[in-house]
Amino acid sequence: MERLKERILRDGRIKEGNIIKVDSFLNHQIDVAFLNEIGQEFKRLFDGEKITKIITIEASGIAIACFTAQYFKVPVVFAKKAASKNIDGEVYSSTIMSFTHGNEYTAILEKRFLTSDDRVLILDDFLATGKAQLGMLDIAGQAGASVAGIGIVIEKGFQGGGDKLRAEGYNLQILAIIDSMEDCTLRFRD
């Protein structure tokens, strides 16, 4: 998606430790019109997959999932990163190591929202090492749900997570792949 690459180059900021900040349009301040385009693109990429639900992890994946879900006309279900008093009933859970935050957390999704009748699309803003996606695949597996695919806005291709998911045969669709971030210069995969 060329407009995404242009937007990353214009508004993204590279930080130490292979971190790219796109918080001015994607995951802190949200450019609603632009996310609508992203939702349309995911609809195009996964059209015909008979998706019944879109799943993601709080917080950055929620807006992307919602904009996409309107085109599939399905609900969004998100895994929470912390237990709370409003979790009601049994849950699926998976322990995930966050590359960005450098800590481990347990993603929790209530069982009543995901079943073996579901065919899910997993969406997220970033793919680095693939730990978050593996956690969501684990949750989908616990529910017996089938996975139609995984959609990612930005993959950091040099961190290997996408390669692992592709090798496992998942329908992985990426809108922009960054191959390197050396010397504060982004290089995209064609």
PDB file of C-alpha atoms in Angstrom:
ATOM      1  CA  MET A   1       0.000   0.000   0.000  1.00  0.00           C
ATOM      2  CA  GLU A   2       1.973   2.949  -1.329  1.00  0.00           C
ATOM      3  CA  ARG A   3       0.018   5.596   0.606  1.00  0.00           C
ATOM      4  CA  LEU A   4       0.950   3.840   3.834  1.00  0.00           C
ATOM      5  CA  LYS A   5       4.643   3.794   2.935  1.00  0.00           C
ATOM      6  CA  GLU A   6       4.486   7.499   2.075  1.00  0.00           C
ATOM      7  CA  ARG A   7       2.749   8.228   5.375  1.00  0.00           C
ATOM      8  CA  ILE A   8       5.321   6.252   7.353  1.00  0.00           C
ATOM      9  CA  LEU A   9       8.159   8.132   5.665  1.00  0.00           C
ATOM     10  CA  ARG A  10       6.481  11.492   6.224  1.00  0.00           C
ATOM     11  CA  ASP A  11       5.163  11.077   9.770  1.00  0.00           C
ATOM     12  CA  GLY A  12       6.995   8.085  11.273  1.00  0.00           C
ATOM     13  CA  ARG A  13       9.868   8.504  13.689  1.00  0.00           C
ATOM     14  CA  ILE A  14      12.639   6.000  14.290  1.00  0.00           C
ATOM     15  CA  LYS A  15      13.741   5.441  17.872  1.00  0.00           C
ATOM     16  CA  GLU A  16      16.640   3.531  19.331  1.00  0.00           C
ATOM     17  CA  GLY A  17      16.134  -0.227  19.549  1.00  0.00           C
ATOM     18  CA  ASN A  18      14.401  -0.710  16.159  1.00  0.00           C
ATOM     19  CA  ILE A  19      11.262   1.113  17.244  1.00  0.00           C
ATOM     20  CA  ILE A  20       9.245   3.037  14.694  1.00  0.00           C
ATOM     21  CA  LYS A  21       6.654   5.451  16.006  1.00  0.00           C
ATOM     22  CA  VAL A  22       3.587   6.008  13.865  1.00  0.00           C
ATOM     23  CA  ASP A  23       1.581   7.373  16.738  1.00  0.00           C
ATOM     24  CA  SER A  24       0.607  10.541  14.879  1.00  0.00           C
ATOM     25  CA  PHE A  25      -1.768   8.613  12.608  1.00  0.00           C
ATOM     26  CA  LEU A  26      -2.079   4.924  13.513  1.00  0.00           C
ATOM     27  CA  ASN A  27      -1.992   4.085  17.191  1.00  0.00           C
ATOM     28  CA  HIS A  28      -2.150   7.078  19.509  1.00  0.00           C
ATOM     29  CA  GLN A  29      -3.653   9.817  17.425  1.00  0.00           C
ATOM     30  CA  ILE A  30      -5.809   8.131  14.803  1.00  0.00           C
ATOM     31  CA  ASP A  31      -6.330   9.470  11.291  1.00  0.00           C
ATOM     32  CA  VAL A  32      -9.876   8.198  10.824  1.00  0.00           C
ATOM     33  CA  ALA A  33     -10.016   8.657   7.040  1.00  0.00           C
ATOM     34  CA  PHE A  34      -6.691   6.877   6.614  1.00  0.00           C
ATOM     35  CA  LEU A  35      -7.709   3.977   8.877  1.00  0.00           C
ATOM     36  CA  ASN A  36     -10.878   3.679   6.833  1.00  0.00           C
ATOM     37  CA  GLU A  37      -8.681   3.124   3.751  1.00  0.00           C
ATOM     38  CA  ILE A  38      -6.717   0.490   5.673  1.00  0.00           C
ATOM     39  CA  GLY A  39      -9.991  -1.248   6.581  1.00  0.00           C
ATOM     40  CA  GLN A  40     -11.037  -1.259   2.926  1.00  0.00           C
ATOM     41  CA  GLU A  41      -7.675  -2.736   1.921  1.00  0.00           C
ATOM     42  CA  PHE A  42      -7.973  -5.567   4.446  1.00  0.00           C
ATOM     43  CA  LYS A  43     -11.489  -6.236   3.132  1.00  0.00           C
ATOM     44  CA  ARG A  44     -10.074  -6.483  -0.399  1.00  0.00           C
ATOM     45  CA  LEU A  45      -7.248  -8.788   0.713  1.00  0.00           C
ATOM     46  CA  PHE A  46      -9.460 -11.174   2.708  1.00  0.00           C
ATOM     47  CA  ASP A  47     -12.682 -10.914   0.710  1.00  0.00           C
ATOM     48  CA  GLY A  48     -14.353 -14.288   0.226  1.00  0.00           C
ATOM     49  CA  GLU A  49     -12.849 -15.829   3.396  1.00  0.00           C
ATOM     50  CA  LYS A  50     -16.241 -16.126   5.171  1.00  0.00           C
ATOM     51  CA  ILE A  51     -14.965 -14.358   8.284  1.00  0.00           C
ATOM     52  CA  THR A  52     -17.329 -14.356  11.270  1.00  0.00           C
ATOM     53  CA  LYS A  53     -15.211 -12.316  13.702  1.00  0.00           C
ATOM     54  CA  ILE A  54     -12.147 -10.135  13.739  1.00  0.00           C
ATOM     55  CA  ILE A  55      -9.865 -10.599  16.732  1.00  0.00           C
ATOM     56  CA  THR A  56      -7.031  -8.450  18.039  1.00  0.00           C
ATOM     57  CA  ILE A  57      -5.233  -7.425  21.234  1.00  0.00           C
ATOM     58  CA  GLU A  58      -5.874  -4.189  23.070  1.00  0.00           C
ATOM     59  CA  ALA A  59      -5.104  -1.395  22.483  1.00  0.00           C
ATOM     60  CA  SER A  60      -3.535  -0.486  19.141  1.00  0.00           C
ATOM     61  CA  GLY A  61      -5.241  -3.215  17.136  1.00  0.00           C
ATOM     62  CA  ILE A  62      -8.771  -2.204  18.148  1.00  0.00           C
ATOM     63  CA  ALA A  63      -9.188   0.782  15.818  1.00  0.00           C
ATOM     64  CA  ILE A  64      -7.770  -1.149  12.853  1.00  0.00           C
ATOM     65  CA  ALA A  65     -10.078  -4.072  13.599  1.00  0.00           C
ATOM     66  CA  CYS A  66     -13.136  -1.818  13.922  1.00  0.00           C
ATOM     67  CA  PHE A  67     -12.541  -0.004  10.655  1.00  0.00           C
ATOM     68  CA  THR A  68     -12.081  -3.349   8.914  1.00  0.00           C
ATOM     69  CA  ALA A  69     -15.053  -5.057  10.597  1.00  0.00           C
ATOM     70  CA  GLN A  70     -17.518  -2.544   9.187  1.00  0.00           C
ATOM     71  CA  TYR A  71     -16.731  -3.855   5.687  1.00  0.00           C
ATOM     72  CA  PHE A  72     -17.064  -7.496   6.701  1.00  0.00           C
ATOM     73  CA  LYS A  73     -20.158  -6.708   8.783  1.00  0.00           C
ATOM     74  CA  VAL A  74     -18.836  -8.799  11.684  1.00  0.00           C
ATOM     75  CA  PRO A  75     -18.028  -8.072  15.332  1.00  0.00           C
ATOM     76  CA  VAL A  76     -14.608  -7.297  16.745  1.00  0.00           C
ATOM     77  CA  VAL A  77     -13.407  -9.203  19.788  1.00  0.00           C
ATOM     78  CA  PHE A  78     -10.247  -8.082  21.529  1.00  0.00           C
ATOM     79  CA  ALA A  79      -8.074  -9.818  24.059  1.00  0.00           C
ATOM     80  CA  LYS A  80      -7.376  -7.779  27.158  1.00  0.00           C
ATOM     81  CA  LYS A  81      -3.846  -7.446  28.481  1.00  0.00           C
ATOM     82  CA  ALA A  82      -4.830  -7.590  32.137  1.00  0.00           C
ATOM     83  CA  ALA A  83      -7.450  -9.278  34.247  1.00  0.00           C
ATOM     84  CA  SER A  84     -10.089  -6.969  35.672  1.00  0.00           C
ATOM     85  CA  LYS A  85     -13.217  -7.156  37.784  1.00  0.00           C
ATOM     86  CA  ASN A  86     -15.421  -6.872  34.710  1.00  0.00           C
ATOM     87  CA  ILE A  87     -14.157 -10.136  33.181  1.00  0.00           C
ATOM     88  CA  ASP A  88     -17.209 -12.343  33.470  1.00  0.00           C
ATOM     89  CA  GLY A  89     -16.846 -16.097  33.246  1.00  0.00           C
ATOM     90  CA  GLU A  90     -14.295 -18.447  31.760  1.00  0.00           C
ATOM     91  CA  VAL A  91     -11.474 -17.141  29.578  1.00  0.00           C
ATOM     92  CA  TYR A  92      -8.943 -18.256  27.025  1.00  0.00           C
ATOM     93  CA  SER A  93      -5.482 -16.950  27.828  1.00  0.00           C
ATOM     94  CA  SER A  94      -2.043 -16.860  26.307  1.00  0.00           C
ATOM     95  CA  THR A  95       1.213 -15.462  27.649  1.00  0.00           C
ATOM     96  CA  ILE A  96       2.875 -13.041  25.237  1.00  0.00           C
ATOM     97  CA  MET A  97       6.259 -11.293  25.285  1.00  0.00           C
ATOM     98  CA  SER A  98       5.928  -7.715  24.030  1.00  0.00           C
ATOM     99  CA  PHE A  99       8.834  -6.558  21.864  1.00  0.00           C
ATOM    100  CA  THR A 100       7.874  -2.886  22.207  1.00  0.00           C
ATOM    101  CA  HIS A 101       7.367  -2.878  25.965  1.00  0.00           C
ATOM    102  CA  GLY A 102       9.951  -5.536  26.803  1.00  0.00           C
ATOM    103  CA  ASN A 103       7.642  -7.326  29.208  1.00  0.00           C
ATOM    104  CA  GLU A 104       5.449 -10.401  29.370  1.00  0.00           C
ATOM    105  CA  TYR A 105       1.677 -10.196  29.737  1.00  0.00           C
ATOM    106  CA  THR A 106      -1.266 -12.556  29.610  1.00  0.00           C
ATOM    107  CA  ALA A 107      -3.837 -11.885  26.896  1.00  0.00           C
ATOM    108  CA  ILE A 108      -7.329 -12.796  28.068  1.00  0.00           C
ATOM    109  CA  LEU A 109     -10.457 -13.309  25.948  1.00  0.00           C
ATOM    110  CA  GLU A 110     -13.807 -14.397  27.370  1.00  0.00           C
ATOM    111  CA  LYS A 111     -14.874 -17.804  26.071  1.00  0.00           C
ATOM    112  CA  ARG A 112     -18.411 -16.672  25.286  1.00  0.00           C
ATOM    113  CA  PHE A 113     -17.094 -14.389  22.529  1.00  0.00           C
ATOM    114  CA  LEU A 114     -15.114 -16.969  20.530  1.00  0.00           C
ATOM    115  CA  THR A 115     -16.226 -20.502  19.647  1.00  0.00           C
ATOM    116  CA  SER A 116     -15.462 -23.379  17.319  1.00  0.00           C
ATOM    117  CA  ASP A 117     -18.132 -22.004  14.956  1.00  0.00           C
ATOM    118  CA  ASP A 118     -16.026 -18.909  14.278  1.00  0.00           C
ATOM    119  CA  ARG A 119     -13.752 -18.224  11.339  1.00  0.00           C
ATOM    120  CA  VAL A 120     -11.496 -15.379  12.425  1.00  0.00           C
ATOM    121  CA  LEU A 121      -9.278 -12.733  10.938  1.00  0.00           C
ATOM    122  CA  ILE A 122      -6.475 -11.645  13.263  1.00  0.00           C
ATOM    123  CA  LEU A 123      -5.499  -7.987  12.825  1.00  0.00           C
ATOM    124  CA  ASP A 124      -2.798  -5.851  14.421  1.00  0.00           C
ATOM    125  CA  ASP A 125      -0.778  -2.712  13.825  1.00  0.00           C
ATOM    126  CA  PHE A 126       2.719  -4.245  13.944  1.00  0.00           C
ATOM    127  CA  LEU A 127       4.456  -7.558  13.415  1.00  0.00           C
ATOM    128  CA  ALA A 128       8.011  -7.806  14.748  1.00  0.00           C
ATOM    129  CA  THR A 129       8.941 -11.139  16.315  1.00  0.00           C
ATOM    130  CA  GLY A 130       5.426 -12.562  15.907  1.00  0.00           C
ATOM    131  CA  LYS A 131       4.789 -13.193  19.605  1.00  0.00           C
ATOM    132  CA  ALA A 132       1.474 -11.268  19.687  1.00  0.00           C
ATOM    133  CA  GLN A 133       0.206 -13.090  16.604  1.00  0.00           C
ATOM    134  CA  LEU A 134       1.247 -16.458  18.033  1.00  0.00           C
ATOM    135  CA  GLY A 135      -0.644 -15.580  21.219  1.00  0.00           C
ATOM    136  CA  MET A 136      -3.794 -14.794  19.230  1.00  0.00           C
ATOM    137  CA  LEU A 137      -3.368 -17.998  17.221  1.00  0.00           C
ATOM    138  CA  ASP A 138      -3.086 -19.860  20.524  1.00  0.00           C
ATOM    139  CA  ILE A 139      -6.342 -18.294  21.754  1.00  0.00           C
ATOM    140  CA  ALA A 140      -8.111 -19.103  18.479  1.00  0.00           C
ATOM    141  CA  GLY A 141      -6.834 -22.671  18.776  1.00  0.00           C
ATOM    142  CA  GLN A 142      -8.093 -22.997  22.341  1.00  0.00           C
ATOM    143  CA  ALA A 143     -11.541 -21.937  21.095  1.00  0.00           C
ATOM    144  CA  GLY A 144     -11.405 -24.349  18.170  1.00  0.00           C
ATOM    145  CA  ALA A 145     -11.950 -21.398  15.806  1.00  0.00           C
ATOM    146  CA  SER A 146     -10.516 -21.556  12.308  1.00  0.00           C
ATOM    147  CA  VAL A 147      -8.130 -18.804  11.217  1.00  0.00           C
ATOM    148  CA  ALA A 148      -8.860 -17.244   7.827  1.00  0.00           C
ATOM    149  CA  GLY A 149      -5.744 -15.116   7.969  1.00  0.00           C
ATOM    150  CA  ILE A 150      -3.610 -12.540   9.695  1.00  0.00           C
ATOM    151  CA  GLY A 151      -3.565  -8.906   8.568  1.00  0.00           C
ATOM    152  CA  ILE A 152      -0.825  -6.542   9.687  1.00  0.00           C
ATOM    153  CA  VAL A 153      -0.438  -2.862   8.903  1.00  0.00           C
ATOM    154  CA  ILE A 154       3.382  -2.731   9.301  1.00  0.00           C
ATOM    155  CA  GLU A 155       5.823  -5.633   9.475  1.00  0.00           C
ATOM    156  CA  LYS A 156       9.404  -5.172  10.602  1.00  0.00           C
ATOM    157  CA  GLY A 157      10.631  -7.838   8.193  1.00  0.00           C
ATOM    158  CA  PHE A 158      14.146  -7.904   9.610  1.00  0.00           C
ATOM    159  CA  GLN A 159      12.865  -9.280  12.946  1.00  0.00           C
ATOM    160  CA  GLY A 160      11.696 -12.620  11.546  1.00  0.00           C
ATOM    161  CA  GLY A 161       8.154 -12.933  12.909  1.00  0.00           C
ATOM    162  CA  GLY A 162       6.543 -12.773   9.473  1.00  0.00           C
ATOM    163  CA  ASP A 163       8.928 -15.392   8.094  1.00  0.00           C
ATOM    164  CA  LYS A 164       7.900 -17.820  10.853  1.00  0.00           C
ATOM    165  CA  LEU A 165       4.188 -17.289  10.216  1.00  0.00           C
ATOM    166  CA  ARG A 166       4.624 -17.666   6.447  1.00  0.00           C
ATOM    167  CA  ALA A 167       6.625 -20.876   6.978  1.00  0.00           C
ATOM    168  CA  GLU A 168       3.736 -22.240   9.051  1.00  0.00           C
ATOM    169  CA  GLY A 169       1.399 -21.628   6.107  1.00  0.00           C
ATOM    170  CA  TYR A 170      -0.764 -18.799   7.439  1.00  0.00           C
ATOM    171  CA  ASN A 171      -2.494 -16.444   5.022  1.00  0.00           C
ATOM    172  CA  LEU A 172      -0.442 -13.426   6.106  1.00  0.00           C
ATOM    173  CA  GLN A 173      -1.219 -10.111   4.427  1.00  0.00           C
ATOM    174  CA  ILE A 174       0.981  -7.108   5.176  1.00  0.00           C
ATOM    175  CA  LEU A 175       0.305  -3.551   4.009  1.00  0.00           C
ATOM    176  CA  ALA A 176       3.929  -2.347   4.376  1.00  0.00           C
ATOM    177  CA  ILE A 177       7.091  -4.317   5.149  1.00  0.00           C
ATOM    178  CA  ILE A 178      10.132  -2.493   6.507  1.00  0.00           C
ATOM    179  CA  ASP A 179      13.268  -4.437   5.601  1.00  0.00           C
ATOM    180  CA  SER A 180      15.699  -2.261   7.546  1.00  0.00           C
ATOM    181  CA  MET A 181      15.915   0.788   9.779  1.00  0.00           C
ATOM    182  CA  GLU A 182      19.681   1.315   9.711  1.00  0.00           C
ATOM    183  CA  ASP A 183      21.107   4.802  10.220  1.00  0.00           C
ATOM    184  CA  CYS A 184      17.587   6.170  10.780  1.00  0.00           C
ATOM    185  CA  THR A 185      16.697   5.286   7.185  1.00  0.00           C
ATOM    186  CA  LEU A 186      13.712   3.094   6.406  1.00  0.00           C
ATOM    187  CA  ARG A 187      13.950   0.622   3.552  1.00  0.00           C
ATOM    188  CA  PHE A 188      10.725  -0.997   2.388  1.00  0.00           C
ATOM    189  CA  ARG A 189      10.285  -4.321   0.670  1.00  0.00           C
ATOM    190  CA  ASP A 190       8.787  -4.010  -2.798  1.00  0.00           C
TER     191      ASP A 190
END
